[in-house]
């Protein structure tokens, strides 16, 4: 099958949607399919062979974050050319309501289209107001996928209709084994975090407050943080005596990310909202690391309502400290949660998820022509 995938966000910036698309594309290629991904990216940016750049991305505030999108005459032209040259059997667009390449591709394309919705958000006045403008593009979508119940709810509230529920995939084998960073986790214990430091909804501020509480009772406990952002600014949010026990690595590549997960005793997902699935949480589970996560819908789903990880009251540093402290003090409980997490995350393995996505492709392709450019 010839498959075209449209990515809304810059390939150069780490994010769950970009990673989902990358892993899906590589899994489908491994299964023998021809896959091409178009994404916001500069022409001189190093990209995998299957990725086509569609021009420079522009930062735009979106869903409590800053999304880097591509939308304009240059992008339209490149999408048209990509569709024409690709002659795809099916077009797969991700986040089609975002003003970027997937929406452009829906407007331009003719043929079978599948859309995946990743975002979970409250009713958006912007999306509701722009719905009439988008309708001509979105009505062309033949099959809809939501990565979680939260994402499905967002889709229903803003677009109507329904979607097949297919979760995010996790390359579980990639996370299973790694050598910890030198000197980690250490005899005093370590708690970890991965995410964009300065994005409030990622919850690092909640974790820093919890670390203050935990560190007062555990003199050897350390904090390991990885992700883009101003590390110095985050470090100075801690009392000076604790700064030498908090380590900020900045943005890390995929290999180092796996090592970070294997370098801590407890992984924390303190996100305060806006998550539809929790891919980093699932990756920690695949690494066999016990997880403490905020009690939001996305994490309850992935952690099986607390059976595969500890949940704490959203936004409450004291409750996070209590939950993490219990695990730090109980190696047997950590081991039990790690086993439960590995079992729970197995159903998100890409070998399983990609075949479910292929079933949607096959359904929409039946009786339809290949994807071309609308006249």
Tab-separated table of C-alpha atoms in Angstrom:
chain	number	residue	atom	x	y	z
A	1	UNK	CA	0.000	0.000	0.000
A	2	UNK	CA	1.239	3.540	-0.803
A	3	UNK	CA	0.572	5.708	2.267
A	4	UNK	CA	0.926	9.471	2.634
A	5	UNK	CA	1.046	10.903	6.151
A	6	UNK	CA	0.682	14.625	6.898
A	7	UNK	CA	2.295	15.890	10.127
A	8	UNK	CA	1.067	19.204	11.576
A	9	UNK	CA	4.057	20.107	13.746
A	10	UNK	CA	7.722	20.830	13.085
A	11	UNK	CA	9.844	17.696	12.808
A	12	UNK	CA	12.689	19.527	14.574
A	13	UNK	CA	10.769	19.951	17.843
A	14	UNK	CA	10.195	16.865	20.019
A	15	UNK	CA	6.539	16.054	20.583
A	16	UNK	CA	4.155	13.163	21.010
A	17	UNK	CA	2.429	13.615	17.640
A	18	UNK	CA	5.714	13.755	15.721
A	19	UNK	CA	6.982	10.668	17.520
A	20	UNK	CA	3.709	8.840	16.865
A	21	UNK	CA	3.987	9.612	13.157
A	22	UNK	CA	7.655	8.606	13.003
A	23	UNK	CA	7.090	5.286	14.742
A	24	UNK	CA	3.952	4.529	12.725
A	25	UNK	CA	5.743	5.285	9.449
A	26	UNK	CA	8.746	3.147	10.329
A	27	UNK	CA	6.563	0.261	11.485
A	28	UNK	CA	4.522	0.392	8.275
A	29	UNK	CA	7.714	0.486	6.201
A	30	UNK	CA	8.936	-2.544	8.144
A	31	UNK	CA	5.698	-4.319	7.189
A	32	UNK	CA	6.468	-3.721	3.501
A	33	UNK	CA	4.398	-0.605	2.748
A	34	UNK	CA	5.573	2.535	0.914
A	35	UNK	CA	5.268	5.542	3.232
A	36	UNK	CA	5.943	9.246	2.736
A	37	UNK	CA	5.539	11.865	5.477
A	38	UNK	CA	5.216	15.591	4.783
A	39	UNK	CA	6.052	17.903	7.696
A	40	UNK	CA	6.945	21.501	8.524
A	41	UNK	CA	10.747	21.594	8.150
A	42	UNK	CA	13.486	23.655	6.557
A	43	UNK	CA	14.904	22.374	3.293
A	44	UNK	CA	18.376	21.961	4.796
A	45	UNK	CA	17.185	20.133	7.914
A	46	UNK	CA	18.439	16.524	8.192
A	47	UNK	CA	15.416	14.254	7.741
A	48	UNK	CA	14.799	10.514	7.309
A	49	UNK	CA	14.517	9.329	3.721
A	50	UNK	CA	10.746	8.948	3.992
A	51	UNK	CA	10.162	12.555	5.176
A	52	UNK	CA	9.477	15.497	2.823
A	53	UNK	CA	9.957	19.108	4.066
A	54	UNK	CA	7.122	21.573	3.451
A	55	UNK	CA	8.833	24.780	4.511
A	56	UNK	CA	9.700	26.703	7.639
A	57	UNK	CA	7.447	26.312	10.689
A	58	UNK	CA	5.894	29.310	12.456
A	59	UNK	CA	5.307	29.255	16.256
A	60	UNK	CA	1.630	29.597	17.181
A	61	UNK	CA	0.067	29.346	20.699
A	62	UNK	CA	-2.169	26.261	20.814
A	63	UNK	CA	-3.754	24.155	23.600
A	64	UNK	CA	-1.551	25.552	26.361
A	65	UNK	CA	1.620	25.139	24.334
A	66	UNK	CA	3.418	26.693	21.375
A	67	UNK	CA	2.925	24.678	18.191
A	68	UNK	CA	5.237	25.157	15.209
A	69	UNK	CA	3.056	24.956	12.111
A	70	UNK	CA	3.276	25.503	8.354
A	71	UNK	CA	0.419	27.230	6.545
A	72	UNK	CA	0.625	29.428	3.472
A	73	UNK	CA	1.100	29.498	-0.311
A	74	UNK	CA	4.491	27.729	-0.208
A	75	UNK	CA	3.080	24.947	1.955
A	76	UNK	CA	0.005	24.579	-0.275
A	77	UNK	CA	2.206	24.209	-3.326
A	78	UNK	CA	4.406	21.620	-1.681
A	79	UNK	CA	1.420	19.641	-0.432
A	80	UNK	CA	-0.054	19.622	-3.944
A	81	UNK	CA	3.212	18.395	-5.461
A	82	UNK	CA	3.663	15.755	-2.739
A	83	UNK	CA	0.173	14.378	-3.310
A	84	UNK	CA	0.579	14.321	-7.080
A	85	UNK	CA	3.984	12.619	-6.998
A	86	UNK	CA	3.010	10.208	-4.217
A	87	UNK	CA	-0.081	8.808	-5.951
A	88	UNK	CA	-1.080	7.421	-2.547
A	89	UNK	CA	-3.648	4.714	-1.918
A	90	UNK	CA	-4.610	6.493	1.288
A	91	UNK	CA	-3.842	9.848	2.926
A	92	UNK	CA	-3.481	9.865	6.726
A	93	UNK	CA	-3.732	13.313	8.330
A	94	UNK	CA	-3.001	13.984	12.000
A	95	UNK	CA	-4.741	16.761	13.964
A	96	UNK	CA	-6.757	17.975	10.949
A	97	UNK	CA	-8.291	20.885	12.877
A	98	UNK	CA	-4.877	22.472	13.455
A	99	UNK	CA	-4.099	25.174	10.851
A	100	UNK	CA	-1.189	23.322	9.295
A	101	UNK	CA	-0.316	20.754	6.606
A	102	UNK	CA	-2.972	18.096	7.416
A	103	UNK	CA	-5.796	20.617	6.995
A	104	UNK	CA	-4.222	21.845	3.749
A	105	UNK	CA	-3.916	18.248	2.562
A	106	UNK	CA	-7.625	17.646	3.242
A	107	UNK	CA	-8.556	20.709	1.202
A	108	UNK	CA	-6.278	19.761	-1.682
A	109	UNK	CA	-6.620	15.959	-1.832
A	110	UNK	CA	-9.094	13.783	-3.657
A	111	UNK	CA	-9.381	10.158	-2.558
A	112	UNK	CA	-9.465	8.090	0.663
A	113	UNK	CA	-8.545	10.113	3.764
A	114	UNK	CA	-8.053	8.893	7.346
A	115	UNK	CA	-7.657	11.379	10.220
A	116	UNK	CA	-6.200	10.837	13.681
A	117	UNK	CA	-7.124	13.183	16.541
A	118	UNK	CA	-4.582	13.348	19.374
A	119	UNK	CA	-5.679	16.473	21.237
A	120	UNK	CA	-7.778	16.558	24.391
A	121	UNK	CA	-9.160	19.986	25.241
A	122	UNK	CA	-12.226	21.680	26.639
A	123	UNK	CA	-14.709	23.137	24.177
A	124	UNK	CA	-12.708	25.629	22.132
A	125	UNK	CA	-14.372	28.831	20.956
A	126	UNK	CA	-11.749	29.125	18.232
A	127	UNK	CA	-12.475	25.672	16.841
A	128	UNK	CA	-16.218	26.192	17.084
A	129	UNK	CA	-15.945	29.574	15.333
A	130	UNK	CA	-13.753	28.233	12.515
A	131	UNK	CA	-15.782	25.056	12.021
A	132	UNK	CA	-17.724	26.430	9.009
A	133	UNK	CA	-14.455	27.324	7.277
A	134	UNK	CA	-12.952	23.901	7.985
A	135	UNK	CA	-16.066	21.928	7.105
A	136	UNK	CA	-15.279	21.702	3.383
A	137	UNK	CA	-11.998	19.994	4.244
A	138	UNK	CA	-13.122	17.862	7.171
A	139	UNK	CA	-16.183	16.498	5.343
A	140	UNK	CA	-13.777	14.739	2.952
A	141	UNK	CA	-12.427	12.510	5.749
A	142	UNK	CA	-13.556	8.884	5.324
A	143	UNK	CA	-12.192	7.341	8.527
A	144	UNK	CA	-11.516	8.842	11.961
A	145	UNK	CA	-9.193	7.592	14.679
A	146	UNK	CA	-8.903	8.928	18.251
A	147	UNK	CA	-5.906	7.946	20.381
A	148	UNK	CA	-7.917	8.042	23.620
A	149	UNK	CA	-11.398	8.567	25.018
A	150	UNK	CA	-10.397	12.145	25.838
A	151	UNK	CA	-9.416	12.754	22.214
A	152	UNK	CA	-12.632	11.110	21.027
A	153	UNK	CA	-14.636	13.464	23.270
A	154	UNK	CA	-12.808	16.453	21.784
A	155	UNK	CA	-13.606	15.217	18.281
A	156	UNK	CA	-17.303	14.705	19.034
A	157	UNK	CA	-17.696	18.098	20.747
A	158	UNK	CA	-16.007	20.073	17.984
A	159	UNK	CA	-16.631	18.081	14.818
A	160	UNK	CA	-19.519	15.735	15.534
A	161	UNK	CA	-19.549	12.111	14.427
A	162	UNK	CA	-17.405	9.467	16.082
A	163	UNK	CA	-14.049	7.742	15.728
A	164	UNK	CA	-12.370	4.368	16.089
A	165	UNK	CA	-10.342	4.257	19.304
A	166	UNK	CA	-6.747	3.212	18.538
A	167	UNK	CA	-4.207	4.217	21.202
A	168	UNK	CA	-0.796	5.729	20.678
A	169	UNK	CA	1.839	3.158	19.936
A	170	UNK	CA	4.979	2.520	21.955
A	171	UNK	CA	8.128	0.922	20.604
A	172	UNK	CA	8.283	-1.252	23.708
A	173	UNK	CA	11.435	-3.150	22.731
A	174	UNK	CA	13.322	0.151	22.370
A	175	UNK	CA	12.742	0.975	26.052
A	176	UNK	CA	13.177	-2.432	27.631
A	177	UNK	CA	16.955	-2.347	28.219
A	178	UNK	CA	19.510	0.450	28.629
A	179	UNK	CA	22.621	1.273	30.649
A	180	UNK	CA	21.810	3.899	33.315
A	181	UNK	CA	23.671	7.198	33.283
A	182	UNK	CA	26.919	7.082	35.228
A	183	UNK	CA	26.268	7.200	38.981
A	184	UNK	CA	22.493	6.799	38.705
A	185	UNK	CA	20.153	6.128	40.389
A	186	UNK	CA	22.467	6.027	43.418
A	187	UNK	CA	21.969	4.741	46.970
A	188	UNK	CA	19.793	7.667	48.071
A	189	UNK	CA	17.204	7.111	45.347
A	190	UNK	CA	16.228	9.159	42.298
A	191	UNK	CA	13.020	10.529	40.831
A	192	UNK	CA	12.793	11.529	37.167
A	193	UNK	CA	10.894	13.780	34.744
A	194	UNK	CA	10.853	14.107	30.946
A	195	UNK	CA	9.133	16.993	29.204
A	196	UNK	CA	9.198	20.631	28.170
A	197	UNK	CA	10.311	22.403	31.340
A	198	UNK	CA	8.668	25.773	30.780
A	199	UNK	CA	5.257	24.520	29.626
A	200	UNK	CA	2.989	24.875	32.693
A	201	UNK	CA	0.703	21.949	31.803
A	202	UNK	CA	3.664	19.548	31.898
A	203	UNK	CA	3.685	20.105	35.665
A	204	UNK	CA	7.386	20.476	36.446
A	205	UNK	CA	6.547	23.220	38.966
A	206	UNK	CA	4.406	20.708	40.880
A	207	UNK	CA	7.260	18.200	40.903
A	208	UNK	CA	9.800	20.774	42.110
A	209	UNK	CA	7.577	21.595	45.099
A	210	UNK	CA	7.130	17.886	45.816
A	211	UNK	CA	10.887	17.361	45.596
A	212	UNK	CA	11.371	19.961	48.316
A	213	UNK	CA	9.115	17.909	50.595
A	214	UNK	CA	10.718	14.579	49.689
A	215	UNK	CA	14.290	15.840	49.888
A	216	UNK	CA	13.801	17.148	53.426
A	217	UNK	CA	13.101	13.589	54.596
A	218	UNK	CA	15.647	11.801	52.334
A	219	UNK	CA	19.105	13.411	52.394
A	220	UNK	CA	20.414	11.343	49.477
A	221	UNK	CA	17.436	11.701	47.119
A	222	UNK	CA	18.177	13.297	43.732
A	223	UNK	CA	16.042	14.682	40.899
A	224	UNK	CA	16.818	14.029	37.227
A	225	UNK	CA	15.080	16.230	34.621
A	226	UNK	CA	15.387	16.053	30.838
A	227	UNK	CA	13.675	18.162	28.213
A	228	UNK	CA	13.934	21.489	26.387
A	229	UNK	CA	13.840	24.728	28.350
A	230	UNK	CA	15.852	27.063	30.547
A	231	UNK	CA	17.461	24.715	33.070
A	232	UNK	CA	19.009	27.532	35.109
A	233	UNK	CA	15.625	29.202	35.588
A	234	UNK	CA	14.077	25.931	36.779
A	235	UNK	CA	16.986	25.157	39.109
A	236	UNK	CA	16.615	28.530	40.828
A	237	UNK	CA	13.038	27.665	41.758
A	238	UNK	CA	14.493	25.246	44.301
A	239	UNK	CA	15.940	26.360	47.643
A	240	UNK	CA	19.700	26.791	47.304
A	241	UNK	CA	20.625	23.789	49.526
A	242	UNK	CA	18.704	21.470	47.180
A	243	UNK	CA	20.141	22.702	43.887
A	244	UNK	CA	23.147	20.416	44.018
A	245	UNK	CA	20.754	17.447	44.179
A	246	UNK	CA	18.762	18.404	41.061
A	247	UNK	CA	20.233	17.655	37.623
A	248	UNK	CA	18.876	19.192	34.413
A	249	UNK	CA	20.092	17.551	31.213
A	250	UNK	CA	18.260	19.715	28.684
A	251	UNK	CA	16.930	18.182	25.483
A	252	UNK	CA	18.091	14.591	24.944
A	253	UNK	CA	18.073	12.290	21.945
A	254	UNK	CA	16.117	9.044	21.828
A	255	UNK	CA	18.989	6.853	23.053
A	256	UNK	CA	19.768	9.108	25.982
A	257	UNK	CA	16.069	9.367	26.855
A	258	UNK	CA	15.924	5.607	27.331
A	259	UNK	CA	19.002	5.794	29.564
A	260	UNK	CA	17.332	8.521	31.642
A	261	UNK	CA	14.321	6.285	32.231
A	262	UNK	CA	16.606	3.497	33.441
A	263	UNK	CA	18.450	5.920	35.746
A	264	UNK	CA	15.637	6.606	38.228
A	265	UNK	CA	13.749	4.640	40.862
A	266	UNK	CA	10.452	6.453	40.231
A	267	UNK	CA	9.271	8.331	37.153
A	268	UNK	CA	6.884	11.247	37.614
A	269	UNK	CA	4.226	12.489	35.186
A	270	UNK	CA	2.842	15.588	36.976
A	271	UNK	CA	0.979	16.971	33.934
A	272	UNK	CA	-1.959	19.153	34.926
A	273	UNK	CA	-4.106	18.707	31.791
A	274	UNK	CA	-4.240	18.833	28.012
A	275	UNK	CA	-2.992	15.253	27.660
A	276	UNK	CA	-5.028	12.785	25.631
A	277	UNK	CA	-2.842	9.735	26.190
A	278	UNK	CA	0.510	10.236	27.941
A	279	UNK	CA	3.135	8.809	25.599
A	280	UNK	CA	6.104	9.567	27.876
A	281	UNK	CA	4.306	7.831	30.725
A	282	UNK	CA	3.777	4.763	28.534
A	283	UNK	CA	7.468	4.817	27.562
A	284	UNK	CA	8.460	4.817	31.231
A	285	UNK	CA	6.151	1.842	31.757
A	286	UNK	CA	7.828	0.057	28.835
A	287	UNK	CA	11.181	0.686	30.523
A	288	UNK	CA	9.892	-1.073	33.640
A	289	UNK	CA	10.064	2.084	35.766
A	290	UNK	CA	7.348	2.538	38.416
A	291	UNK	CA	5.285	5.628	37.625
A	292	UNK	CA	3.618	8.283	39.758
A	293	UNK	CA	1.191	10.346	37.674
A	294	UNK	CA	-1.415	13.030	38.183
A	295	UNK	CA	-4.959	11.742	38.364
A	296	UNK	CA	-6.159	12.961	34.984
A	297	UNK	CA	-8.195	10.889	32.548
A	298	UNK	CA	-5.328	10.154	30.148
A	299	UNK	CA	-3.118	8.740	32.891
A	300	UNK	CA	-5.922	6.820	34.576
A	301	UNK	CA	-6.456	5.040	31.269
A	302	UNK	CA	-2.799	4.167	30.671
A	303	UNK	CA	-2.159	3.207	34.311
A	304	UNK	CA	-5.315	1.095	34.575
A	305	UNK	CA	-6.857	3.305	37.258
A	306	UNK	CA	-3.822	2.916	39.494
A	307	UNK	CA	-3.198	-0.799	39.048
A	308	UNK	CA	-0.119	-0.190	36.878
A	309	UNK	CA	1.134	2.968	38.584
A	310	UNK	CA	0.435	5.382	41.438
A	311	UNK	CA	-1.967	8.280	40.911
A	312	UNK	CA	-1.941	11.514	42.924
A	313	UNK	CA	-4.302	14.478	43.156
A	314	UNK	CA	-3.766	16.689	40.125
A	315	UNK	CA	-1.691	19.785	40.929
A	316	UNK	CA	-1.071	18.791	44.571
A	317	UNK	CA	2.680	18.678	45.423
A	318	UNK	CA	2.038	17.241	48.889
A	319	UNK	CA	0.040	14.337	47.493
A	320	UNK	CA	2.702	13.744	44.852
A	321	UNK	CA	5.339	13.661	47.583
A	322	UNK	CA	3.282	11.148	49.572
A	323	UNK	CA	2.761	8.859	46.555
A	324	UNK	CA	6.377	9.025	45.410
A	325	UNK	CA	7.635	8.603	48.960
A	326	UNK	CA	5.663	5.405	49.433
A	327	UNK	CA	7.274	3.928	46.336
A	328	UNK	CA	10.777	5.105	47.215
A	329	UNK	CA	10.415	3.379	50.591
A	330	UNK	CA	8.955	0.130	49.215
A	331	UNK	CA	11.149	-1.744	46.682
A	332	UNK	CA	8.691	-4.653	46.578
A	333	UNK	CA	5.825	-2.359	45.581
A	334	UNK	CA	8.012	-0.754	42.920
A	335	UNK	CA	8.763	-4.202	41.487
A	336	UNK	CA	5.067	-5.157	41.477
A	337	UNK	CA	4.099	-1.946	39.685
A	338	UNK	CA	6.876	-2.437	37.128
A	339	UNK	CA	5.532	-5.893	36.269
A	340	UNK	CA	1.970	-4.570	36.028
A	341	UNK	CA	3.141	-1.667	33.847
A	342	UNK	CA	4.955	-3.964	31.415
A	343	UNK	CA	1.821	-6.075	31.042
A	344	UNK	CA	-0.415	-3.012	30.566
A	345	UNK	CA	1.811	-1.327	27.988
A	346	UNK	CA	2.117	-4.470	25.836
A	347	UNK	CA	-1.208	-3.690	24.131
A	348	UNK	CA	0.279	-0.376	22.932
A	349	UNK	CA	3.177	-2.041	21.119
A	350	UNK	CA	3.483	-0.684	17.583
A	351	UNK	CA	3.204	-4.151	16.044
A	352	UNK	CA	-0.330	-4.270	17.472
A	353	UNK	CA	-1.306	-0.630	16.913
A	354	UNK	CA	-0.033	-0.374	13.329
A	355	UNK	CA	-2.124	-3.364	12.250
A	356	UNK	CA	-5.223	-1.722	13.725
A	357	UNK	CA	-4.442	1.442	11.756
A	358	UNK	CA	-3.963	-0.636	8.594
A	359	UNK	CA	-7.431	-2.096	9.107
A	360	UNK	CA	-8.872	1.424	8.994
A	361	UNK	CA	-6.884	2.173	5.832
A	362	UNK	CA	-8.190	-0.972	4.161
A	363	UNK	CA	-11.769	-0.132	5.101
A	364	UNK	CA	-11.700	3.365	3.594
A	365	UNK	CA	-9.753	2.309	0.490
A	366	UNK	CA	-12.387	-0.239	-0.552
A	367	UNK	CA	-14.311	1.179	-3.462
A	368	UNK	CA	-12.295	4.437	-3.608
A	369	UNK	CA	-9.712	5.690	-6.098
A	370	UNK	CA	-6.119	6.477	-5.113
A	371	UNK	CA	-5.350	9.861	-3.527
A	372	UNK	CA	-4.745	12.659	-5.994
A	373	UNK	CA	-5.178	16.419	-6.181
A	374	UNK	CA	-8.674	17.872	-6.287
A	375	UNK	CA	-9.413	19.818	-9.441
